[in-house]
Amino acid sequence: MEEMNLHLTGDFHAVTAANNLIAALVDNHIYQGNQLSIGPDDVTWKRVLDVNDRTLRNIVTGLGGKINGLPRETGFDITAASEIMAILGLATDVQDLRMRLGRTLVGYDRHRQPVTADAIGAAGSAAVLLKDALSPNLLQTLEGTPAVVHTGPFANIAHGNSSIVGDYVGIRSGDYLITEAGFGADIGAEKFFNIKCRASGLAPDAAVVVTTVRSMKYHSGNQEIKAGLPLPESLLEENPDDVTEGAANLRRHIGIVRRHGVVPVVSINAFPTDHASEHDVIAKVAESEGVRWAITQPHTEGGPGMIDLARAVEDATAEGSNFTLLYPDDMPLRDKIETIASEVYGAGAVKFDAAADRQLKRYERLGWGHLPICMAKTQSSLTDNASVLGAPEGWTLRIREVQASVGAGFILPLAGLINRMPGLGATPAAHGVDIDHDGNVVGLS
Amino acid sequence: MEEMNLHLTGDFHAVTAANNLIAALVDNHIYQGNQLSIGPDDVTWKRVLDVNDRTLRNIVTGLGGKINGLPRETGFDITAASEIMAILGLATDVQDLRMRLGRTLVGYDRHRQPVTADAIGAAGSAAVLLKDALSPNLLQTLEGTPAVVHTGPFANIAHGNSSIVGDYVGIRSGDYLITEAGFGADIGAEKFFNIKCRASGLAPDAAVVVTTVRSMKYHSGNQEIKAGLPLPESLLEENPDDVTEGAANLRRHIGIVRRHGVVPVVSINAFPTDHASEHDVIAKVAESEGVRWAITQPHTEGGPGMIDLARAVEDATAEGSNFTLLYPDDMPLRDKIETIASEVYGAGAVKFDAAADRQLKRYERLGWGHLPICMAKTQSSLTDNASVLGAPEGWTLRIREVQASVGAGFILPLAGLINRMPGLGATPAAHGVDIDHDGNVVGLS
Amino acid sequence: MEEMNLHLTGDFHAVTAANNLIAALVDNHIYQGNQLSIGPDDVTWKRVLDVNDRTLRNIVTGLGGKINGLPRETGFDITAASEIMAILGLATDVQDLRMRLGRTLVGYDRHRQPVTADAIGAAGSAAVLLKDALSPNLLQTLEGTPAVVHTGPFANIAHGNSSIVGDYVGIRSGDYLITEAGFGADIGAEKFFNIKCRASGLAPDAAVVVTTVRSMKYHSGNQEIKAGLPLPESLLEENPDDVTEGAANLRRHIGIVRRHGVVPVVSINAFPTDHASEHDVIAKVAESEGVRWAITQPHTEGGPGMIDLARAVEDATAEGSNFTLLYPDDMPLRDKIETIASEVYGAGAVKFDAAADRQLKRYERLGWGHLPICMAKTQSSLTDNASVLGAPEGWTLRIREVQASVGAGFILPLAGLINRMPGLGATPAAHGVDIDHDGNVVGLS
Amino acid sequence: MEEMNLHLTGDFHAVTAANNLIAALVDNHIYQGNQLSIGPDDVTWKRVLDVNDRTLRNIVTGLGGKINGLPRETGFDITAASEIMAILGLATDVQDLRMRLGRTLVGYDRHRQPVTADAIGAAGSAAVLLKDALSPNLLQTLEGTPAVVHTGPFANIAHGNSSIVGDYVGIRSGDYLITEAGFGADIGAEKFFNIKCRASGLAPDAAVVVTTVRSMKYHSGNQEIKAGLPLPESLLEENPDDVTEGAANLRRHIGIVRRHGVVPVVSINAFPTDHASEHDVIAKVAESEGVRWAITQPHTEGGPGMIDLARAVEDATAEGSNFTLLYPDDMPLRDKIETIASEVYGAGAVKFDAAADRQLKRYERLGWGHLPICMAKTQSSLTDNASVLGAPEGWTLRIREVQASVGAGFILPLAGLINRMPGLGATPAAHGVDIDHDGNVVGLS
């Protein structure tokens, strides 16, 4: 893992380089006469670095007089939040990569018309910088099975899945391709289905919904679990009733998969501290939904601990999926958002802030109404409030703002405040990492 | 070449990542209580990116209130100007790399005491990020001979040579190791001898001084050559007299090599437009200095065009060098600078601006007086004025400011204004780079 | 009027000078060693200028390296929004002025303890700059009656009344002192009673509630009136029904005065376009509330047009007021806010945002709990939503943030976004102002 | 004096208000569509405040997004450094004031054409704000003689004299008008003659050159006098030889006055610690130059201590001056500067930095070549190096930059670094100023 978290694939470096080359070309365009009349306050493209650095969130560039460019308020995001990362993940080949880069929005001119990466002559060179990074990286697991590792877009402000090209390679290289889809079914699967599959043309044969005894108990609302604190001991006590109470959440995730015409399989990720009675509850929930299930023990057993699940998935794929997108391309953006809210999240209504309303209208007018929706919502709840558990209905989803990732090819409604550049903690992990006297790396796990 | 200029070696990405991790840890230290009392205006460490971006030269970071860190004036340099690049080039092994990173100066505390990368817990993780980049990259030439390509520190604000580790690998892998040393003998060779050889413990057996008919004519002062304009036609006319008039400059470069006890060899880099009479003049200058010479034609002839030079170098190495450093470690910094000025540049005196004087005293007091000097001077003249030709004597070198690259291990007097972050031109090369319909790269040469 | 709007009284210049001297001393304290450890992001004191200048709202100061101070995010407010203006209006004498300046909050130290103007040695010199400005300015009206003109604090972020010292002078100089209290009874009178009278020790004998036929019609909700557009013609048509429908708002204002034990008198400010039937409606509303009323015509008739009102006020004062503060000093801040919300605005509940809640707790802890409340709320509605008409009940007042004007002596809950620095329009009034060929001023009215 | 240093005349407040109104209108012009295409980096007009505040020297305004204007690097000067102050001092009447304001340069458009205060519609309203401030203030001395106090432009970056309108009033109100002209004859008198007299049309009948025993000894170069340290005791010992050695400086100042055709009178400003033998030396120097002299004791004797000087001046005016400007309007700017350098300062040559050269050419091209020169040079030496004493010849004056005060009506070459915004010290005078328990001001002298 150590290597993978450093430079191994080079994807992150290439994305950083391409992203920042575009930024330099935007500012250089403004500096060199600004033929497109891009207002300094109208540049939407930001720079990225692959380091947690809160002080780069809000900066002023171009200081030091005319010779150093025009002053401008901007900032850095973390590399995974770059639209380039999403583009790399959604491009189907190098031509498609080039096309997506070309149409990428970098700002607006004084007439509020969009300025693209192509308009400032940045897309070609960015594509060249990314060409090699478009090839997936083939690794192997400890058991010798092949694993394609490729791209890492954020699942909150992007679609959060590994690359389409990686899937193309994988699906041609074996009998089954297993790919992961970020968070829960409301975030990960919904985006996988409606953004990634829409772009790739591939359709899933089955979908595994992973759950644990703990998460079921958590969703009962009877447990006090707080980020940063150790799990309460009570969580480990045998308590099948709490598992039952938390089942509504699991049923909803199953339902989201079914809504897209895909056959779900429940994976009960077992812990040594689980009780058999608790597994039984989950199994019964699955059965009551008419869904296959299996108990898995990957951490303690490795591959053999996954055999049951593999068989259940094999069966499920044989059943035959009938994959359906949640909404067609030509549905208005507002309706698409409301469809996701009601059919996936269980919301009763959507409230659009004035800015969001204005932006949606502008994006429709600019011809981006056909794009799918990539919702920026907390992954900790089916609602937009991270502390709400279970599977509530009738609540109101609030959309504060809507951004346009035209290159990646989706519209991004913000249902909450999204931080695109994390900060380091009081004791950053980096403090523990070093090279010892024998030249070995210590402190990475 | 295309690949090499993009991501091939990964060195630049690793340097960028390590450099910016240190920067993030400095700012995080200040944010998290600032136990070392580092003043926001006393951070000397800057960030880097490998893109020409003038608007990043002077920036204000940490805006947006307390939660986003303390406001601070800072900027980005280009990656090649990072002290990390110089450290990577001068480290003799991974332990030495770790040690140099640890002692690297990142700023001062409120008592004007230095704060190092180790003090803020950044050196270990930076070393881990650089570990793989410390291994040289082995390529081969079109003729199949091996070439080690490794690190690219600026020759103006760093020592400008490829890595010591690369030399260690190269010297054990063949009969002769040929390595390049930036600009002319005043900049490239002087730093190679007194910084790189001092650090590596290696001693050169001979040194090739490359010259051309054109450069000799240019130094005669009889030719009007201006950057950005085509060369004047008169430069191509047969004119051995001008070559003779420009000889003083060549003689000085030969003398600089000799001053270090190394046997020089003059390489006359021939152009098809040269005249034999002009080559004769250079050959006679070399002979009058008692120096071997050869005419080379690498561009038109490849390896065979270099055979004469190779034989001359072979002879020279047989003669036996008596390598001597220009100054000992324990000479005071001021005297070291004056020694370089008088014995290498031919200056009559050195004038230290008040700031430079103050800094030199402080660096001595802080225990950095034993470090060698890395002069930041124009490469276009033996003097500090880029438009002065020939080999003038008795002029005064002006030192405006002195910086301390404690990690790399040298003191950096600035004899002129040095731009560490270039800008793009009105028609940046990036505009011409693209991927064509067949997926091939176009526009890179 | 022209003169009064320029420099006449000098109050604004003195406030500007004193305010900015304090700011300079805060930054100088930080620069000169910062003995109190004031964080650059913890300075609450801003600078002011008496000009509409949006580009000064958010600025970064202290750029240009260490010699020019520490970089800091701050901004300018308009002079009327300076806490100094409120202090000048509420000071009872020069000693009280000095005391209020001394306790004025300028920021927090690293332990989140308040730093006052006295702590940085700024209050004495600020008091000296303000000493002369504390003396009211005596002007006379066109009819020769004396008028005291003194101080102009904003009525949204301050208490919005002319000075206490001015009232002291006025009340000793004639039989009756008439003073104005900003906007409506919810903003102007409530602050006059609970802030200014609390500080001055004076009690009003009667209060005139000014109304117009137009405003009554507006509050009926049957008229479309928009800022920036001409009034609709329908507003001028005879329509006593609309006047009746808008009466609830007037009744509420009468009630607010009565709640403080003061005898109200309704002044019907007559326009030539009014209809007698409409005046009748208002008169009847007043009578049904048991309140004296008079029709006034100051614009067309001058003093004589006010005689009826003067007599009504004379009668009212004879009746004898029983002035009561709305809440005692020792009521907790949160309760004070809720009391104003329910008893003055007619709100059903108050919702405190998390920040507001935290701030109120801190202010209580810092010993500022005894201060009165100065609500920053829109003057266009009894609610916190400028477009809500009439006299609604049961709504929820939202408090976003709470600031502490410790020197002026009030706590400032923000019920909405308050702009402390206006901007100029596309055609600023200044464009029309000039000196003509005879040296006369033109363009001021 | 106390009052005069605070708000008395109101001039400073009016200048501050007018200056900053212009600034607001410039930024508003850019915000409201920027019809004149003023580049944010091409605004030359700065804001002013009448407080020492180093953190306002370099700021960025317009932050906070588009709604708060365009980000721009700018800063505040101290009010005395405002070009408005110089305009107020040089205007001959209200029409002239209006004209000068109108032509004042506020920046450049994208074609590098000048943008004036008139072009952005700011001059009329600025003139109205300044109208009253154009009237001089009449005070009286402790002995009852009238004194006109009016305007205070800096003598380093402006002409440093009180107002022309004040002189017009004074000269019509008595037999003799005495006015002061800043620093020494090289700065004060030269600017008085060539800028103020050129504008006013008035000619002086005589000029008093004030000297002291101390300053003569100082210019001998035999005394160690350092700013911030107490004067050395040796300065007070009887030492006529040192006075003699310092005489060259006095002779030069006398010569500067004579060069303009004006009759000089030497005033020996006596201190109780002076020795008669020292006064004798000065008197003899004056006589050897054929110049009247008198010993004055204003501090200890008041008016009577000035009688001798008054008589000498009376005699001098009877002699009859033949006032001549140093250079005509139509001399090129470069020649004017060289004329002042050689004929007033005694320089042998002038070196123009590249920027200065470029600016002078542009100003000639823009039609400002007819303006007089206002040199920004140290007042501590006849040369541009504050530590050079006596009356040196043959040195080289260096002009770094040239600014254009088109409204005031002069070209401003910078012969050194000029600080337009002072900072407060570690113990600012403001710390000692306060109001005592009786309401009296303490700490002002």
PDB file of N, CA, C and O in Angstrom, chain B residues 351-365:
ATOM      1  N   LYS B 351      31.796  44.571  -3.812  1.00  0.00           N
ATOM      2  CA  LYS B 351      31.033  45.509  -2.985  1.00  0.00           C
ATOM      3  C   LYS B 351      29.823  44.775  -2.431  1.00  0.00           C
ATOM      4  O   LYS B 351      28.993  44.257  -3.189  1.00  0.00           O
ATOM      5  N   PHE B 352      29.718  44.688  -1.114  1.00  0.00           N
ATOM      6  CA  PHE B 352      28.578  44.021  -0.488  1.00  0.00           C
ATOM      7  C   PHE B 352      27.544  45.061  -0.075  1.00  0.00           C
ATOM      8  O   PHE B 352      27.866  45.969   0.697  1.00  0.00           O
ATOM      9  N   ASP B 353      26.333  44.963  -0.561  1.00  0.00           N
ATOM     10  CA  ASP B 353      25.270  45.843  -0.088  1.00  0.00           C
ATOM     11  C   ASP B 353      25.061  45.608   1.410  1.00  0.00           C
ATOM     12  O   ASP B 353      25.435  44.567   1.942  1.00  0.00           O
ATOM     13  N   ALA B 354      24.439  46.582   2.062  1.00  0.00           N
ATOM     14  CA  ALA B 354      24.277  46.499   3.517  1.00  0.00           C
ATOM     15  C   ALA B 354      23.569  45.203   3.915  1.00  0.00           C
ATOM     16  O   ALA B 354      23.967  44.513   4.859  1.00  0.00           O
ATOM     17  N   ALA B 355      22.529  44.835   3.168  1.00  0.00           N
ATOM     18  CA  ALA B 355      21.778  43.621   3.508  1.00  0.00           C
ATOM     19  C   ALA B 355      22.681  42.397   3.398  1.00  0.00           C
ATOM     20  O   ALA B 355      22.668  41.512   4.260  1.00  0.00           O
ATOM     21  N   ALA B 356      23.491  42.345   2.346  1.00  0.00           N
ATOM     22  CA  ALA B 356      24.381  41.203   2.126  1.00  0.00           C
ATOM     23  C   ALA B 356      25.390  41.089   3.270  1.00  0.00           C
ATOM     24  O   ALA B 356      25.654  39.991   3.784  1.00  0.00           O
ATOM     25  N   ASP B 357      25.918  42.215   3.665  1.00  0.00           N
ATOM     26  CA  ASP B 357      26.890  42.236   4.743  1.00  0.00           C
ATOM     27  C   ASP B 357      26.276  41.686   6.028  1.00  0.00           C
ATOM     28  O   ASP B 357      26.861  40.837   6.718  1.00  0.00           O
ATOM     29  N   ARG B 358      25.082  42.152   6.318  1.00  0.00           N
ATOM     30  CA  ARG B 358      24.368  41.726   7.537  1.00  0.00           C
ATOM     31  C   ARG B 358      24.104  40.217   7.480  1.00  0.00           C
ATOM     32  O   ARG B 358      24.262  39.502   8.471  1.00  0.00           O
ATOM     33  N   GLN B 359      23.677  39.745   6.306  1.00  0.00           N
ATOM     34  CA  GLN B 359      23.349  38.322   6.182  1.00  0.00           C
ATOM     35  C   GLN B 359      24.586  37.456   6.345  1.00  0.00           C
ATOM     36  O   GLN B 359      24.547  36.441   7.028  1.00  0.00           O
ATOM     37  N   LEU B 360      25.689  37.841   5.734  1.00  0.00           N
ATOM     38  CA  LEU B 360      26.913  37.047   5.848  1.00  0.00           C
ATOM     39  C   LEU B 360      27.337  36.929   7.310  1.00  0.00           C
ATOM     40  O   LEU B 360      27.721  35.852   7.773  1.00  0.00           O
ATOM     41  N   LYS B 361      27.242  38.056   8.038  1.00  0.00           N
ATOM     42  CA  LYS B 361      27.605  38.001   9.462  1.00  0.00           C
ATOM     43  C   LYS B 361      26.686  37.053  10.209  1.00  0.00           C
ATOM     44  O   LYS B 361      27.123  36.280  11.058  1.00  0.00           O
ATOM     45  N   ARG B 362      25.409  37.131   9.890  1.00  0.00           N
ATOM     46  CA  ARG B 362      24.471  36.249  10.592  1.00  0.00           C
ATOM     47  C   ARG B 362      24.748  34.780  10.281  1.00  0.00           C
ATOM     48  O   ARG B 362      24.701  33.937  11.166  1.00  0.00           O
ATOM     49  N   TYR B 363      25.034  34.489   9.029  1.00  0.00           N
ATOM     50  CA  TYR B 363      25.242  33.092   8.653  1.00  0.00           C
ATOM     51  C   TYR B 363      26.499  32.544   9.338  1.00  0.00           C
ATOM     52  O   TYR B 363      26.531  31.392   9.757  1.00  0.00           O
ATOM     53  N   GLU B 364      27.538  33.357   9.422  1.00  0.00           N
ATOM     54  CA  GLU B 364      28.740  32.929  10.152  1.00  0.00           C
ATOM     55  C   GLU B 364      28.373  32.627  11.605  1.00  0.00           C
ATOM     56  O   GLU B 364      28.762  31.604  12.173  1.00  0.00           O
ATOM     57  N   ARG B 365      27.597  33.551  12.182  1.00  0.00           N
ATOM     58  CA  ARG B 365      27.222  33.406  13.590  1.00  0.00           C
ATOM     59  C   ARG B 365      26.382  32.145  13.804  1.00  0.00           C
ATOM     60  O   ARG B 365      26.464  31.495  14.848  1.00  0.00           O
TER      61      ARG B 365
END
